[in-house]
XYZ file of C-alpha atoms in Angstrom:
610
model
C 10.026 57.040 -27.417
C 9.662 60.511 -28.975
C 13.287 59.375 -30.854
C 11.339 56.494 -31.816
C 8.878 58.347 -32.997
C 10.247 60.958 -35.144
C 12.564 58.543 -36.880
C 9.078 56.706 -38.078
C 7.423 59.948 -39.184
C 10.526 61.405 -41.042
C 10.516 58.433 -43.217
C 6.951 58.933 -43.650
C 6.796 62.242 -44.195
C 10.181 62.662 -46.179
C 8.438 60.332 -48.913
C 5.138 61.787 -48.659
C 6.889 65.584 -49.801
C 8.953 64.347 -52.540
C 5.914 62.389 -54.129
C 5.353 66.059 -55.673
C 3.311 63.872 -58.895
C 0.903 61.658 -56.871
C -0.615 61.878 -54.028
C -3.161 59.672 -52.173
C -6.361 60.368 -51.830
C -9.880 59.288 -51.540
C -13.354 59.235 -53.382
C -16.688 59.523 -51.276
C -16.956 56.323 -50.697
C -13.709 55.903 -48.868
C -11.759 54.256 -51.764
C -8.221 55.370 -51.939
C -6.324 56.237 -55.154
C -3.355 58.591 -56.169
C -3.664 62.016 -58.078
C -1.680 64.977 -58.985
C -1.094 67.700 -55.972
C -2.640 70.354 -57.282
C -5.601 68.571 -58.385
C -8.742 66.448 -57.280
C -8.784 64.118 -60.346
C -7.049 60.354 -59.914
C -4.669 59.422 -62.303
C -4.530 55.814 -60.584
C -8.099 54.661 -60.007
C -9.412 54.577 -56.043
C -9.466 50.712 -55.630
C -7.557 50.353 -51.824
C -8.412 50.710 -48.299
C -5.318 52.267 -47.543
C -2.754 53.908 -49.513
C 0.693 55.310 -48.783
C 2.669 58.036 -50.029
C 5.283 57.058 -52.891
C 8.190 57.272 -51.751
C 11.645 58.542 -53.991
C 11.753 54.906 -55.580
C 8.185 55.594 -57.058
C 7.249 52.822 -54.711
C 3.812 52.954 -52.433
C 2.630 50.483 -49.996
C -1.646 49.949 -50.318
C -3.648 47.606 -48.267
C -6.942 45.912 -49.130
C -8.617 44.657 -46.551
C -5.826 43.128 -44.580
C -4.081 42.181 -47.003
C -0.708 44.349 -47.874
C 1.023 44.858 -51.345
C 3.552 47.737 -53.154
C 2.818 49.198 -56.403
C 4.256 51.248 -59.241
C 3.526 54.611 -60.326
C 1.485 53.095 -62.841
C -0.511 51.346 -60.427
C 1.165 48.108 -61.685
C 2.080 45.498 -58.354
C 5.064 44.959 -57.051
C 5.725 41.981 -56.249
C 3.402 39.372 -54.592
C 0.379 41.375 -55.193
C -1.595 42.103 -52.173
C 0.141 39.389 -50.648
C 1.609 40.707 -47.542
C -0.010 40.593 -43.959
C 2.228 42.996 -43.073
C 4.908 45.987 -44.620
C 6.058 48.279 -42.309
C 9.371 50.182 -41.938
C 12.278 48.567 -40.701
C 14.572 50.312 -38.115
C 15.253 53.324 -39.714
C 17.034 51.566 -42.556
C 16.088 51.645 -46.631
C 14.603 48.556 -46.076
C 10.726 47.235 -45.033
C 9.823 44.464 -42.862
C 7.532 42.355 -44.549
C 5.214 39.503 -43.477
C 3.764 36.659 -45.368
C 0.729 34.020 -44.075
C -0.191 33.933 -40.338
C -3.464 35.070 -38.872
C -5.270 37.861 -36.894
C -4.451 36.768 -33.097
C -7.411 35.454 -31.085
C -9.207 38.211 -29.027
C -7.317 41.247 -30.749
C -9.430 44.547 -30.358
C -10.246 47.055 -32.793
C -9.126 45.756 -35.526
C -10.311 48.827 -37.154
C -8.790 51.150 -34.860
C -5.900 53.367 -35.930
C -2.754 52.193 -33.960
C 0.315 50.905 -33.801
C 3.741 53.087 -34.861
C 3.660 51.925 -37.998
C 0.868 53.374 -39.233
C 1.645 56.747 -39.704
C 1.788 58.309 -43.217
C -1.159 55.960 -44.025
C -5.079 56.966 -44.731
C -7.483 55.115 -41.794
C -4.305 52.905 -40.896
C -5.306 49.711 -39.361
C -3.032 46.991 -37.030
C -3.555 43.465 -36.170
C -1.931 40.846 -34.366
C -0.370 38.396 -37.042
C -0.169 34.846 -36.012
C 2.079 32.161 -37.635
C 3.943 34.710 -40.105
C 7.678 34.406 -41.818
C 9.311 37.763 -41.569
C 11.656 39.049 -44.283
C 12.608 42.240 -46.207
C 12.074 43.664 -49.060
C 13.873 47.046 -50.484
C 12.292 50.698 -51.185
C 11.842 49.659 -55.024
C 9.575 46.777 -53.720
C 12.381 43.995 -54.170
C 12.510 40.882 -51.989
C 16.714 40.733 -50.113
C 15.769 38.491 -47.173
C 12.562 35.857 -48.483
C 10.374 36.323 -45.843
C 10.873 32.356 -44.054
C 11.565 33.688 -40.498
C 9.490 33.453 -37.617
C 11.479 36.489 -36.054
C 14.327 38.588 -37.617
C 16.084 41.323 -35.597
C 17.192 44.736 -36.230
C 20.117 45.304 -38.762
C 23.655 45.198 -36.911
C 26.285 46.603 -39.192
C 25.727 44.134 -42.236
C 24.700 41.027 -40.247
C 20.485 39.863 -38.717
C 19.827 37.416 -36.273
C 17.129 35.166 -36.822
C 14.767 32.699 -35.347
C 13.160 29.359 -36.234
C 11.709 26.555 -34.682
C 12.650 28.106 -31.498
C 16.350 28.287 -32.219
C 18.486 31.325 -33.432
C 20.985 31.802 -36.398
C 22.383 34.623 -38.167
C 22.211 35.829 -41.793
C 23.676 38.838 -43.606
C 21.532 41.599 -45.199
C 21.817 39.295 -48.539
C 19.830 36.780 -46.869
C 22.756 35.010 -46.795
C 22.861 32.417 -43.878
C 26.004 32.690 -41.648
C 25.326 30.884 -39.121
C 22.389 27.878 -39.001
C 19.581 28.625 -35.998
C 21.001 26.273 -33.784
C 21.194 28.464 -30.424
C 18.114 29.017 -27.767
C 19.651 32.961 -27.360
C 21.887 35.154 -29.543
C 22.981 38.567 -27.905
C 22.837 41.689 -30.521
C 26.631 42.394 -31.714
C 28.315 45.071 -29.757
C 30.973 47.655 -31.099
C 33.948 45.414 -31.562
C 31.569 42.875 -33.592
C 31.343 40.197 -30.640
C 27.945 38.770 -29.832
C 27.376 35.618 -27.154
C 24.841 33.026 -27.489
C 23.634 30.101 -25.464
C 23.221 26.324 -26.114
C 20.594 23.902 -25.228
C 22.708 23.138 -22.193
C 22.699 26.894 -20.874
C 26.473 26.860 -21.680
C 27.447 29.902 -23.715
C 29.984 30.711 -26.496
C 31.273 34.093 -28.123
C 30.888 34.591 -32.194
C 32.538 36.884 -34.200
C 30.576 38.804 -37.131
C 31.440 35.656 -39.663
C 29.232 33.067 -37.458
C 32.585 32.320 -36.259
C 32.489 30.324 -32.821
C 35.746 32.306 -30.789
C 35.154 30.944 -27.677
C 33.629 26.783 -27.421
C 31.386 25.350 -25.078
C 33.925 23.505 -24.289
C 35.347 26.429 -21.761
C 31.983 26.319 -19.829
C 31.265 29.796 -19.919
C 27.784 30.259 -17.902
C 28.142 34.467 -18.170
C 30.235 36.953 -20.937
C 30.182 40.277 -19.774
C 32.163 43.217 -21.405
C 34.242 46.312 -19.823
C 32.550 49.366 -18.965
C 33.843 52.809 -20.447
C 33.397 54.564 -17.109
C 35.957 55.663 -14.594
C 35.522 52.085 -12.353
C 36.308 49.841 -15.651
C 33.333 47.592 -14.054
C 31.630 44.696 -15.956
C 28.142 44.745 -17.378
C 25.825 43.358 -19.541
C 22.565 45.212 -19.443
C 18.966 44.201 -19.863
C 16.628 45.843 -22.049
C 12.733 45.199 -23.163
C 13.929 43.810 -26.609
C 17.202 42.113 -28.095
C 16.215 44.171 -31.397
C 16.569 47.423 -29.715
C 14.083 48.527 -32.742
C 13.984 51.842 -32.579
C 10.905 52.800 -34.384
C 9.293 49.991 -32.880
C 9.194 50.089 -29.649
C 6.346 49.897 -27.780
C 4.501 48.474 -31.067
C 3.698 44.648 -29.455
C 2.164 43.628 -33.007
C 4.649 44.104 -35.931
C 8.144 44.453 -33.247
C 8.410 40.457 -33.699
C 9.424 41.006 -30.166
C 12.038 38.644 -28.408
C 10.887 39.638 -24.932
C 12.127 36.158 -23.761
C 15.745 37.130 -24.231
C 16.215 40.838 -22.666
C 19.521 40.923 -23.099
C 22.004 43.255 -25.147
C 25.508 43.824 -25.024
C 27.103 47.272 -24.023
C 29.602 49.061 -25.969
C 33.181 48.794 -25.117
C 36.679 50.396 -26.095
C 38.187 47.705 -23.844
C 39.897 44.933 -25.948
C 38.409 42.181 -23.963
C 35.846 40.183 -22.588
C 35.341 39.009 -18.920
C 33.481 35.531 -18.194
C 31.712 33.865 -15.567
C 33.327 29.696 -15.967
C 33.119 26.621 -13.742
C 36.129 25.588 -12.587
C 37.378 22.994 -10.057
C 39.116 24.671 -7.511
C 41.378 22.331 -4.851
C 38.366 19.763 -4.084
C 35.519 21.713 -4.981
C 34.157 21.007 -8.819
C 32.313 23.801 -10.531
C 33.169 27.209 -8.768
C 31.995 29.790 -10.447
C 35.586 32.074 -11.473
C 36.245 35.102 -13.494
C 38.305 34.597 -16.959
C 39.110 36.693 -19.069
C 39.299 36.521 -22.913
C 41.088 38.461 -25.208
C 38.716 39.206 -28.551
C 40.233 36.533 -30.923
C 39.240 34.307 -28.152
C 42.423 33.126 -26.399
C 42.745 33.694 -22.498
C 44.057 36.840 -20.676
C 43.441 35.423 -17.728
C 42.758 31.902 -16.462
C 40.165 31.208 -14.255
C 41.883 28.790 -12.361
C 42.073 30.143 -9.233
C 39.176 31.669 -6.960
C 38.947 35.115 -8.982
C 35.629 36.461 -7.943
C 35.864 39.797 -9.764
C 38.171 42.253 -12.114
C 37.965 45.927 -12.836
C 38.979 46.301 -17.148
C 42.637 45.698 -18.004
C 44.394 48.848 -18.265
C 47.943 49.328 -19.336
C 49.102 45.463 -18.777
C 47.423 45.110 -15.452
C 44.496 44.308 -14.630
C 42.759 44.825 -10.892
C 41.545 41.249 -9.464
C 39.370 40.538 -6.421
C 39.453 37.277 -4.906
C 37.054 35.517 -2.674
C 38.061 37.067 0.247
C 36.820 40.296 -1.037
C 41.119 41.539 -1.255
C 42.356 43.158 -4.733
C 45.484 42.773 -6.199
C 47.272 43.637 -9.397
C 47.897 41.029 -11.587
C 50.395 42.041 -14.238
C 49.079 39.889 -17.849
C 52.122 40.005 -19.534
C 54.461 38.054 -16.165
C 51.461 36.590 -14.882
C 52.204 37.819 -11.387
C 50.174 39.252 -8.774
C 50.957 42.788 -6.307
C 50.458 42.603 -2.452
C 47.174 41.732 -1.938
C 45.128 44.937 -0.162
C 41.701 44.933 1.504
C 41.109 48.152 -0.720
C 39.516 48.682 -3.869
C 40.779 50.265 -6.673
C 40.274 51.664 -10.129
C 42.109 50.797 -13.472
C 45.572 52.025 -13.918
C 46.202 55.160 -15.865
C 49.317 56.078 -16.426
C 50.893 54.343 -14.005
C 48.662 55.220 -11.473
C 45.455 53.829 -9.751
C 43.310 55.505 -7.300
C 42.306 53.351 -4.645
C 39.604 53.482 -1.489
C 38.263 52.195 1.950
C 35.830 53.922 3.579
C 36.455 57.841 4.113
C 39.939 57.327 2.635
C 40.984 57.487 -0.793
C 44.597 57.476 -2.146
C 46.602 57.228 -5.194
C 48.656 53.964 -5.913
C 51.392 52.530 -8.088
C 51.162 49.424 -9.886
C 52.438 47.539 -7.127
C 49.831 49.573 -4.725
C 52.109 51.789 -3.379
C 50.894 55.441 -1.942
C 51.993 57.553 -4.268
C 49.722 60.625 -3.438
C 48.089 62.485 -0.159
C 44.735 60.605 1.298
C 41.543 61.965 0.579
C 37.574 61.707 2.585
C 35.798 61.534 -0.980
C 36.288 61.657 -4.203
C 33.901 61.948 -7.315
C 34.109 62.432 -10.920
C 33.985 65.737 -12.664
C 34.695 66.617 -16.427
C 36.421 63.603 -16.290
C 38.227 64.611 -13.407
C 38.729 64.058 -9.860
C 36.771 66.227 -7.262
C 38.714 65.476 -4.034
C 37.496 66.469 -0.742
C 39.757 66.233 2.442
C 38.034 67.832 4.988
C 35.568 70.662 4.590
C 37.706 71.914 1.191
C 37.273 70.788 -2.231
C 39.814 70.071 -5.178
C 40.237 69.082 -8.224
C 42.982 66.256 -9.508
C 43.186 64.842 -12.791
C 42.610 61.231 -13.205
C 46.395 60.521 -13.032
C 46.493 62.218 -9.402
C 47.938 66.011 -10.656
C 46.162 68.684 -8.937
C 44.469 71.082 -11.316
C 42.605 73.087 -8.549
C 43.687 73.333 -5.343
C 41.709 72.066 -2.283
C 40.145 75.760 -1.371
C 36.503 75.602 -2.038
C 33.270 74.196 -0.843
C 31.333 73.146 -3.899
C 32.654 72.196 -7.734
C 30.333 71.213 -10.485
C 30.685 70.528 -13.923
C 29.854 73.968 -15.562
C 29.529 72.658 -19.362
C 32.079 72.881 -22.696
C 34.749 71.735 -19.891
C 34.374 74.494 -17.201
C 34.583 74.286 -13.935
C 32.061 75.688 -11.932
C 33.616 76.697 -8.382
C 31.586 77.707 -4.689
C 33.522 79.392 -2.081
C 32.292 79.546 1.066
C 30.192 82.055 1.031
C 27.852 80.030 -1.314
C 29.525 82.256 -4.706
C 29.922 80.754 -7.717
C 32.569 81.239 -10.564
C 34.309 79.472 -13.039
C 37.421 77.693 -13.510
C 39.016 76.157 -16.735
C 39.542 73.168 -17.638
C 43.804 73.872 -16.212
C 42.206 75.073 -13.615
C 42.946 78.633 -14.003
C 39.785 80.835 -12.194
C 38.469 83.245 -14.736
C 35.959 84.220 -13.092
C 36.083 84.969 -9.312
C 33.132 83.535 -7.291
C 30.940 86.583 -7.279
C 27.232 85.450 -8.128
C 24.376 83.336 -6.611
C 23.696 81.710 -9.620
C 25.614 80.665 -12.736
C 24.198 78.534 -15.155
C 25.981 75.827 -18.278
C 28.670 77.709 -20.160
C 26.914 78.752 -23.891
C 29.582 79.158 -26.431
C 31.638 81.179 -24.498
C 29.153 82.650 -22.397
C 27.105 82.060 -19.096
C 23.836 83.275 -17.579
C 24.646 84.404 -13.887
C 22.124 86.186 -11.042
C 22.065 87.619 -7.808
C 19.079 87.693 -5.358
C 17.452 90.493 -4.547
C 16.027 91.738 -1.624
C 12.609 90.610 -2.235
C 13.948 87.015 -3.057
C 13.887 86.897 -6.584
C 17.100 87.571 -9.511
C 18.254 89.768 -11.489
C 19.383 87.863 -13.991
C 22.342 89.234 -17.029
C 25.246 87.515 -18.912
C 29.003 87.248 -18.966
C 31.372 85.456 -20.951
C 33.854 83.212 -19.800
C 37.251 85.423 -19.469
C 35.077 87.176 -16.464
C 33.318 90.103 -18.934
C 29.952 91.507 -18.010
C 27.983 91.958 -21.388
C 24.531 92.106 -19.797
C 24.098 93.857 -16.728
C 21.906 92.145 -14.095
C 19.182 94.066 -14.408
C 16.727 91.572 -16.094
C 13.920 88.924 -15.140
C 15.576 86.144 -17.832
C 18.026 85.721 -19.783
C 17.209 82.647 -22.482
C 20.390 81.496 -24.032
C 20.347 78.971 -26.834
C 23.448 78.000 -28.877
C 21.574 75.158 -31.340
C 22.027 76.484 -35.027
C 24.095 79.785 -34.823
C 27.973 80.083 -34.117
C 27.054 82.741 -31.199
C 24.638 81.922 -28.996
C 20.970 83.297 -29.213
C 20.391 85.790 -26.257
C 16.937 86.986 -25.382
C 16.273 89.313 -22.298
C 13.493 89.503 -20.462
C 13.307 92.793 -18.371
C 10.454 92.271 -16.358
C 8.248 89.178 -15.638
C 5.425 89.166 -18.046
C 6.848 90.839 -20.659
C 8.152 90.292 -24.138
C 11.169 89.188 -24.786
C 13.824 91.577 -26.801
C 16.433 89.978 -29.251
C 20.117 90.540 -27.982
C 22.893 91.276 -30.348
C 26.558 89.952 -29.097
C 28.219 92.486 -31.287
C 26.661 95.508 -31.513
C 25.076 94.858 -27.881
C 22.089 96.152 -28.567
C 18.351 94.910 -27.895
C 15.427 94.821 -30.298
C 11.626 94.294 -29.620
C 9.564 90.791 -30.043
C 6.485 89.423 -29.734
C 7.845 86.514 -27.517
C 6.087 86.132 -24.218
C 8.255 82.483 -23.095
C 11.658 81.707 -24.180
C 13.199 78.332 -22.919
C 16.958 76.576 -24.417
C 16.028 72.976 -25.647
C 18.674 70.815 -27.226
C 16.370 72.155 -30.419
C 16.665 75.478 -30.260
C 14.936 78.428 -28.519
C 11.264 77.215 -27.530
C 9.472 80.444 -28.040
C 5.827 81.903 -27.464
C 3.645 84.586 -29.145
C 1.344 86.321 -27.910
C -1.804 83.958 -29.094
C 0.084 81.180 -27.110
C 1.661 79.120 -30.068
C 5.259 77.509 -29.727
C 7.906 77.504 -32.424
C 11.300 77.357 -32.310
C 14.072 79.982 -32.601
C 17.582 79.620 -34.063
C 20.330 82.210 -34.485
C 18.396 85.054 -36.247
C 15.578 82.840 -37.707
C 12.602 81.633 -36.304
C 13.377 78.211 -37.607
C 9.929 76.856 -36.946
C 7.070 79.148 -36.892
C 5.174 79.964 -33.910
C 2.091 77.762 -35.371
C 1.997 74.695 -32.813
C 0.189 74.176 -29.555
C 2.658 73.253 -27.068
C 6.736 73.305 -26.205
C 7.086 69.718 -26.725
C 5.034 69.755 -30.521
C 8.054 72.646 -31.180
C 10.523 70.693 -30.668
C 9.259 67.277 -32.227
C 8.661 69.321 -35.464
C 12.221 71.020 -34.978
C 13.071 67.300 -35.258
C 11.198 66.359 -37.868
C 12.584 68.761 -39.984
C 16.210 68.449 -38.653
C 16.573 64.934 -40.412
C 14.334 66.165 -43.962
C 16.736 68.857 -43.903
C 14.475 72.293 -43.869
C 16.107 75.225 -43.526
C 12.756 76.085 -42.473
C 9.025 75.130 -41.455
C 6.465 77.846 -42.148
C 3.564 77.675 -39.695
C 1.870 75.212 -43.028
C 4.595 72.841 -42.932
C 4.681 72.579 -38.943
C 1.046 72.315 -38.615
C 1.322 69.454 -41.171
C 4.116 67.324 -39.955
C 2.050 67.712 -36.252
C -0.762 66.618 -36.952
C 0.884 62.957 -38.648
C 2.328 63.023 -34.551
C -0.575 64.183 -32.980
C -1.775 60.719 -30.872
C -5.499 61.726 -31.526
C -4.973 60.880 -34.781
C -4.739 57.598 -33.980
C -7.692 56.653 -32.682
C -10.202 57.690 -34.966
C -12.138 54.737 -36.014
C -11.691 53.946 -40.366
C -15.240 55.331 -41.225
C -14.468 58.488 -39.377
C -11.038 59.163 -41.331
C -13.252 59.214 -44.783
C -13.417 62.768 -44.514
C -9.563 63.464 -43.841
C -7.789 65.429 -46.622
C -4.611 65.723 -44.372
C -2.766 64.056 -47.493
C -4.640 66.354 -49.683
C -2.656 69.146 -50.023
């Protein structure tokens, strides 16, 4: 949501400061009109009930009562003037959604009200429900690419839309270019490899290509496509979400999302180079069993469903791991078509060479034939994309091929961050270990925190409970002595980590230099990492954020999470900086009591007046 979000009010925003000219602004009776900056005077006369920023194609959206249109910086319409029910912004792309015709729902609330995602950057924004409307988009210079003749129209994929009308779904390209005629009932977004599935009338479904190429018929009675998982068990999924648009600056926004709630489904990304599918088959007497095939991605078969396949793992160097309906696996080779032993034992995909595979409590390394090529193990789990192998009370690690890279002589591993090792001996001490699994650092502390560029925050308890707290770097080095109430590490924006110290609770903070090793007073009271920075804050309890040797966003803002949605914010307008004028300004356009003053009561906003 906050991604959401901040996507929205960059666009917003990013407009709104290059517009250095004209501005938007209002008379005293609430009529809005554009000005120079630095002045009150209008250069285009007030004459809207909403106007927007221009943006850097000297386009601006206005609104008259609910009626939308785009104008020049002349004042001159764009367009069909005031024609629009709706313009909003369209996925984070160059583009706006538009709509033409419809209606105000029945029973829609505050229509006056200030809601809705899209109405930031605008002056007493309104949102209404919009009954009966075509959909289409228009570009930032106010010109029309896709005529606005859908009744729904999904986020951009790549180059390609899908589309709905009269119920049915199609696809078009951003041209407005129809690939494929809305002929289906469901249309999957395309995932990574280009490969999207839709349904027919008869709940039969077929795989399409990028082109509106059909790859797969309905002929081969698919009932289910599911792709390959990129995780260690090479499983199949194809997971729900709220929206087939996966809009993300309009989520949550029920009015302008054109939502396709009826669908919730979306394809996952793959690296896998094919597609498993649910098909009815006839198996010995018994007509439509439900049997796993799988399709390579031009659409030919990899493997035929016609025999009582209940379930694969992804197809990994030739093989490919097959359950059948007895709940046994095998390895079924694609290239001979012939199938291993059959084992009541699961296993993973092959990697060189190698698969591990499991029961209960007992876990062993196999060859493609399922073999034991290794020692047996009580449990297993992944680390760093490893292997943490436990065979009794002592822990190891193996690399996915079934090497040892630490030996089984501890009682706790964790993934320590930037591919270390974080090891527990049984004592309860923690150290590290790299990603060879060489120790570096012998287990000698109660606490050790992520690995920061090369260096970690570590502690040991003291008598009355609490930490003392310091810093060493990876190789084992101790370049703060712990001696301190926090240490708050950050490495966002610097190539050397930001180190604050904290000597005793309550007090401020002191800048610490990695090369000199020396500390220097601040003014911080609270220093937390983010993945923005350094939340900071003063003593008058504002938040900013601190990177490297900057305080990147000034400690002007009223809480940790408005620090880091303006770090954000000015992340993707590309500041080098946001004085406490330029925080407090992008804020407040976030600030969700903004949005639900009623119009008359946003007469007397000069937010866009600056």
């Amino acid at each position: 949501m906050l991604k959401s979000v901040t996507t929205l009010l960059v666009a917003m925003l990013a407009v709104g400061v290059s517009a250095a000219s004209l501005v938007p602004r209002h008379d005293d009776k609430g009529r809005f009109g554009y000005g120079p900056e630095e002045t009150k005077d209008f250069t285009i006369k007030p004459q809207w009930d909403e106007a927007r920023p221009f943006n850097n194609s000297g386009m601006a959206i206005v609104r008259k009562d609910k009626k939308y249109g785009m104008i020049n910086t002349q004042g001159v319409a764009i367009g069909k003037n005031m024609g629009y029910s709706s313009i909003t912004p369209y996925d984070g792309t160059d583009y706006l959604l538009v709509a033409l015709g419809g209606s105000p729902e029945p029973n829609t609330n505050n229509i006056k009200t200030r809601v809705g995602l899209q109405s930031f950057g605008f002056k007493g924004s309104t949102s209404y429900a919009i009954k009966g409307a075509k959909w289409g988009l228009v570009s930032q210079s106010g010109n029309e690419v896709v005529k606005p003749e859908w009744d729904e129209i999904s986020n951009i994929q790549g180059d390609v839309i899908i589309v709905q009308k009269g119920g049915k779904y199609g696809i078009i390209n951003t041209s407005g270019t129809v690939l494929l005629k809305p002929t289906y009932v469901r249309i999957s977004p395309f995932n990574n490899q280009g490969l999207a599935y839709a349904t027919t009338n008869k709940g039969v479904q077929v795989l399409l290509d990028k082109t509106g190429k059909v790859l797969v018929d309905e002929k081969q009675g698919v009932i289910d496509f599911r792709l390959f998982k990129d995780d260690i068990y090479g499983s199949v999924e194809c997971i729900t979400t709220d929206s087939v648009l996966n809009n993300r600056e309009m989520w949550d926004d029920g009015i302008h999302l054109v939502p396709f709630y009826k669908l919730g489904v979306a394809w996952i990304n793959s690296s896998t180079p094919y597609v498993s599918a649910i098909v009815k088959r006839k198996i010995g007497k018994k007509k439509d069993q439900p049997v796993v095939q799988i399709y390579n991605l031009d659409g030919t078969v990899a493997l035929s469903g016609d025999k009582l396949y209940t379930a694969t793992g992804k197809p990994s160097e030739g093989v490919v791991v097959v359950e059948d309906s007895d709940g046994a696996c095998f390895f079924f080779d694609l290239a001979s078509n012939t199938a291993s032993e059959v084992q009541k034992r699961s296993y993973l995909p092959v990697r060189n060479g190698k698969s591990l595979g499991w029961t209960e409590n007992d876990y062993v390394f196999v060859d493609k034939k399922g073999n034991a090529v290794s020692d047996h193990y009580n449990e297993v789990s992944e680390v760093n994309g490893c292997l943490a192998v436990r065979k009794g009370a002592l822990i190891g690690v193996l690399s996915p091929q079934g090497t040892e890279i630490i030996p089984l002589a501890y009682a706790g591993i964790a993934d320590a961050g930037e591919g270390w090792f974080g090891i527990q001996d049984s004592t309860g001490k923690r150290g590290l270990a790299d990603k060879n699994g060489k120790v570096t650092v012998a287990p000698a502390y109660d606490a050790m925190y992520y690995v920061t560029k090369g260096y970690a925050k570590v502690a040991n308890k003291r008598n009355d409970g609490n930490l003392n707290v310091g810093l060493i770097d990876t190789a084992g080095n101790q370049v703060v002595d712990l001696v301190n109430w926090d240490v708050a590490l950050s490495d966002v924006g610097a190539s050397k980590p930001s180190v604050y110290l904290q000597s005793a609770e309550n007090m401020p903070y002191e800048k610490f230099d990695l090369v000199s090793l020396t500390s220097t007073p601040t003014t911080f009271l609270a220093a937390e990492p983010t993945l923005a920075g350094l939340v900071v804050k003063n003593a008058s309890g504002l938040y900013g954020v601190v990177r490297g040797e900057k305080e990147f966003v000034a400690c002007s803002l009223p809480s940790p999470e408005a620090a880091v949605t303006v770090a954000q914010i000015a992340d993707n307008l590309g500041w080098n900086q946001a004085d406490g004028r330029r925080a407090r300004r992008a804020w407040v356009h976030m600030h969700p009591k903004r949005h639900t003053y009623q119009l008359q009561e946003t007469v007397d906003d000069d937010n866009w007046d600056f």
